[in-house]
């Protein structure tokens, strides 16, 4: 599905529910559904001796569809509320070409802060495990122990930074079994991998260049 197919969609839609819900006309092309796919959790060492849990999400942000294109297809402001994961799915399915995408991830871009807070591997693992174990969000002063050696924390940071850790590697098998009893959506790789490098956003100066 290419961008030209999208342009037959009605431009003025009152809400995101209507935009991403049932077709409103014969010309309407729905975005791909946000159906979840299986994700992998893996472990990396941390300086404290704990093991940090991460997902198999990319360690760097991915390009997004340009704001003017998204807003012209749906309605003004859609770009600001559309999940980044939906951008990636549409790009992966070939709905947009190279001229339609951009990489807005300099150090002062809100798109970078949003990606870092919710889609980079450490924060995504934290949020998935909070959902799986029915844990409400809490601040760093209230770490939550779940009896699996699991420590979930939101740290005092901008952008938001959240982590899920096991207090040591001896808990890996118990954690893996507990996750697999609750869902087949998450696959736990029990091997501890080398620590991955953190993504460094472009500086404002390099972004201008």
Tab-separated table of C-alpha atoms in Angstrom:
chain	number	residue	atom	x	y	z
A	1	UNK	CA	0.000	0.000	0.000
A	2	UNK	CA	1.617	3.238	-1.141
A	3	UNK	CA	1.130	6.829	-0.074
A	4	UNK	CA	-0.956	7.575	-3.167
A	5	UNK	CA	-3.535	5.058	-1.919
A	6	UNK	CA	-3.741	6.933	1.383
A	7	UNK	CA	-4.529	10.207	-0.324
A	8	UNK	CA	-7.998	9.002	-1.300
A	9	UNK	CA	-8.902	8.986	2.411
A	10	UNK	CA	-11.140	11.731	3.800
A	11	UNK	CA	-9.037	14.509	5.315
A	12	UNK	CA	-11.366	15.833	8.003
A	13	UNK	CA	-11.962	13.245	10.730
A	14	UNK	CA	-13.150	14.338	14.142
A	15	UNK	CA	-11.242	11.965	16.433
A	16	UNK	CA	-8.438	9.428	16.439
A	17	UNK	CA	-11.033	6.754	17.198
A	18	UNK	CA	-12.736	7.554	13.904
A	19	UNK	CA	-9.408	7.872	12.126
A	20	UNK	CA	-8.172	4.475	13.198
A	21	UNK	CA	-11.554	2.777	13.518
A	22	UNK	CA	-14.023	1.561	10.927
A	23	UNK	CA	-13.739	2.854	7.348
A	24	UNK	CA	-15.733	6.061	6.886
A	25	UNK	CA	-16.065	5.774	3.091
A	26	UNK	CA	-15.297	3.446	0.198
A	27	UNK	CA	-12.045	5.333	-0.353
A	28	UNK	CA	-10.803	4.995	3.211
A	29	UNK	CA	-7.649	2.962	3.752
A	30	UNK	CA	-7.115	1.899	7.354
A	31	UNK	CA	-3.669	1.988	8.929
A	32	UNK	CA	-2.346	-1.448	9.934
A	33	UNK	CA	-3.763	-2.738	13.183
A	34	UNK	CA	-1.758	-2.476	16.377
A	35	UNK	CA	-1.960	-6.238	16.959
A	36	UNK	CA	0.837	-7.272	19.281
A	37	UNK	CA	3.531	-9.642	18.111
A	38	UNK	CA	5.744	-11.788	20.279
A	39	UNK	CA	8.593	-9.949	21.940
A	40	UNK	CA	11.824	-11.271	23.413
A	41	UNK	CA	13.264	-10.313	26.780
A	42	UNK	CA	16.979	-10.715	27.365
A	43	UNK	CA	19.474	-9.857	30.081
A	44	UNK	CA	22.536	-7.614	30.237
A	45	UNK	CA	24.942	-7.054	33.153
A	46	UNK	CA	24.857	-3.816	35.155
A	47	UNK	CA	27.544	-2.138	37.266
A	48	UNK	CA	25.643	-2.950	40.471
A	49	UNK	CA	25.869	-6.697	39.928
A	50	UNK	CA	22.197	-6.870	38.993
A	51	UNK	CA	21.073	-7.930	35.534
A	52	UNK	CA	19.025	-5.467	33.527
A	53	UNK	CA	16.126	-6.750	31.428
A	54	UNK	CA	15.641	-5.386	27.913
A	55	UNK	CA	13.389	-6.138	24.966
A	56	UNK	CA	14.477	-6.927	21.425
A	57	UNK	CA	13.401	-3.435	20.314
A	58	UNK	CA	15.986	-1.506	18.241
A	59	UNK	CA	18.582	0.242	20.403
A	60	UNK	CA	18.270	3.395	18.278
A	61	UNK	CA	15.151	5.290	17.175
A	62	UNK	CA	13.747	4.698	13.714
A	63	UNK	CA	12.574	7.273	11.152
A	64	UNK	CA	9.011	8.575	11.308
A	65	UNK	CA	6.572	9.710	8.633
A	66	UNK	CA	6.784	13.489	8.169
A	67	UNK	CA	4.255	15.534	10.193
A	68	UNK	CA	2.772	17.352	7.201
A	69	UNK	CA	2.049	14.051	5.474
A	70	UNK	CA	0.403	12.435	8.503
A	71	UNK	CA	-1.656	15.556	9.234
A	72	UNK	CA	-2.786	15.897	5.609
A	73	UNK	CA	-4.014	12.307	5.498
A	74	UNK	CA	-5.954	12.462	8.758
A	75	UNK	CA	-6.284	15.821	10.527
A	76	UNK	CA	-4.050	18.516	11.979
A	77	UNK	CA	-2.374	17.295	15.158
A	78	UNK	CA	-2.516	13.590	14.267
A	79	UNK	CA	1.275	13.420	14.073
A	80	UNK	CA	1.594	14.507	17.694
A	81	UNK	CA	-0.643	11.729	19.032
A	82	UNK	CA	0.066	8.857	16.647
A	83	UNK	CA	2.173	6.130	18.329
A	84	UNK	CA	5.669	5.884	16.882
A	85	UNK	CA	5.184	2.127	16.597
A	86	UNK	CA	2.377	2.763	14.102
A	87	UNK	CA	4.698	4.923	11.986
A	88	UNK	CA	7.203	2.054	11.866
A	89	UNK	CA	4.590	-0.502	10.941
A	90	UNK	CA	3.306	1.602	8.036
A	91	UNK	CA	6.863	2.241	6.821
A	92	UNK	CA	7.742	-1.468	7.079
A	93	UNK	CA	4.677	-2.371	5.025
A	94	UNK	CA	5.729	0.012	2.258
A	95	UNK	CA	2.997	2.603	2.679
A	96	UNK	CA	5.508	5.469	2.554
A	97	UNK	CA	8.715	6.027	0.597
A	98	UNK	CA	12.047	7.659	1.374
A	99	UNK	CA	10.751	11.156	0.561
A	100	UNK	CA	7.947	10.746	3.105
A	101	UNK	CA	10.064	9.997	6.175
A	102	UNK	CA	12.495	11.880	8.394
A	103	UNK	CA	14.692	11.364	11.450
A	104	UNK	CA	13.656	13.953	14.096
A	105	UNK	CA	15.869	12.684	16.895
A	106	UNK	CA	18.220	15.486	17.852
A	107	UNK	CA	18.869	16.142	21.530
A	108	UNK	CA	16.134	18.788	21.785
A	109	UNK	CA	13.442	17.002	19.770
A	110	UNK	CA	10.371	15.835	21.670
A	111	UNK	CA	10.219	12.822	19.356
A	112	UNK	CA	13.521	11.631	20.829
A	113	UNK	CA	12.269	12.068	24.394
A	114	UNK	CA	9.124	10.094	23.567
A	115	UNK	CA	11.085	7.281	21.919
A	116	UNK	CA	13.546	7.102	24.820
A	117	UNK	CA	10.775	7.089	27.434
A	118	UNK	CA	8.632	4.345	25.916
A	119	UNK	CA	10.283	2.479	23.049
A	120	UNK	CA	13.970	2.001	23.846
A	121	UNK	CA	14.678	-1.549	25.110
A	122	UNK	CA	15.073	-0.900	28.862
A	123	UNK	CA	11.972	1.289	29.289
A	124	UNK	CA	9.882	-0.963	27.068
A	125	UNK	CA	10.818	-4.012	29.170
A	126	UNK	CA	9.865	-2.149	32.353
A	127	UNK	CA	6.457	-1.178	30.979
A	128	UNK	CA	5.691	-4.639	29.588
A	129	UNK	CA	6.513	-6.263	32.928
A	130	UNK	CA	4.438	-3.705	34.853
A	131	UNK	CA	1.502	-4.667	32.652
A	132	UNK	CA	2.191	-8.403	32.904
A	133	UNK	CA	2.427	-8.411	36.701
A	134	UNK	CA	-0.280	-5.750	37.180
A	135	UNK	CA	2.040	-3.237	38.818
A	136	UNK	CA	1.066	0.436	38.851
A	137	UNK	CA	3.654	3.056	37.951
A	138	UNK	CA	5.678	4.343	40.873
A	139	UNK	CA	8.647	6.635	41.383
A	140	UNK	CA	12.212	5.677	42.154
A	141	UNK	CA	11.638	6.088	45.913
A	142	UNK	CA	9.265	3.118	45.876
A	143	UNK	CA	10.958	0.172	44.174
A	144	UNK	CA	8.625	-2.772	43.793
A	145	UNK	CA	9.742	-6.298	44.684
A	146	UNK	CA	7.580	-9.085	43.280
A	147	UNK	CA	9.185	-12.082	44.956
A	148	UNK	CA	11.093	-13.008	41.801
A	149	UNK	CA	14.189	-10.973	42.472
A	150	UNK	CA	12.575	-8.394	40.176
A	151	UNK	CA	13.118	-4.694	40.824
A	152	UNK	CA	11.044	-2.229	38.774
A	153	UNK	CA	11.952	1.435	39.026
A	154	UNK	CA	11.213	4.771	37.391
A	155	UNK	CA	14.254	6.992	37.834
A	156	UNK	CA	14.431	10.807	38.270
A	157	UNK	CA	15.361	11.613	34.714
A	158	UNK	CA	14.405	13.611	31.655
A	159	UNK	CA	13.674	11.940	29.327
A	160	UNK	CA	11.782	9.403	31.441
A	161	UNK	CA	13.977	6.424	32.256
A	162	UNK	CA	12.603	3.206	33.721
A	163	UNK	CA	14.303	-0.123	34.350
A	164	UNK	CA	13.484	-3.715	35.173
A	165	UNK	CA	16.293	-5.647	36.853
A	166	UNK	CA	16.879	-8.940	38.603
A	167	UNK	CA	18.862	-8.552	41.813
A	168	UNK	CA	21.295	-11.194	40.569
A	169	UNK	CA	21.555	-13.876	37.901
A	170	UNK	CA	20.387	-16.662	40.214
A	171	UNK	CA	16.788	-15.465	39.666
A	172	UNK	CA	16.808	-15.852	35.892
A	173	UNK	CA	15.206	-19.302	35.706
A	174	UNK	CA	12.471	-18.437	38.240
A	175	UNK	CA	11.735	-15.204	36.374
A	176	UNK	CA	11.589	-16.996	33.025
A	177	UNK	CA	9.160	-19.602	34.394
A	178	UNK	CA	6.925	-16.936	35.971
A	179	UNK	CA	6.694	-14.962	32.735
A	180	UNK	CA	5.954	-18.044	30.654
A	181	UNK	CA	3.187	-19.111	33.055
A	182	UNK	CA	1.417	-15.794	32.513
A	183	UNK	CA	1.794	-15.219	28.764
A	184	UNK	CA	3.105	-16.597	25.495
A	185	UNK	CA	3.512	-13.035	24.203
A	186	UNK	CA	6.910	-12.645	25.903
A	187	UNK	CA	9.797	-15.019	25.244
A	188	UNK	CA	12.635	-14.964	27.785
A	189	UNK	CA	16.170	-15.662	26.583
A	190	UNK	CA	18.073	-16.798	29.720
A	191	UNK	CA	21.521	-15.989	28.311
A	192	UNK	CA	23.211	-12.839	29.654
A	193	UNK	CA	24.436	-10.794	26.703
A	194	UNK	CA	27.226	-8.200	26.648
A	195	UNK	CA	26.040	-4.720	27.602
A	196	UNK	CA	24.878	-2.726	24.588
A	197	UNK	CA	25.863	0.884	23.998
A	198	UNK	CA	23.380	3.672	24.574
A	199	UNK	CA	22.075	5.723	21.654
A	200	UNK	CA	23.503	9.252	21.641
A	201	UNK	CA	21.230	11.845	19.979
A	202	UNK	CA	22.657	14.294	17.498
A	203	UNK	CA	23.713	17.567	19.053
A	204	UNK	CA	21.841	20.676	18.013
A	205	UNK	CA	24.951	21.809	16.147
A	206	UNK	CA	25.387	18.585	14.191
A	207	UNK	CA	21.663	18.490	13.458
A	208	UNK	CA	21.924	21.921	11.823
A	209	UNK	CA	24.864	20.733	9.740
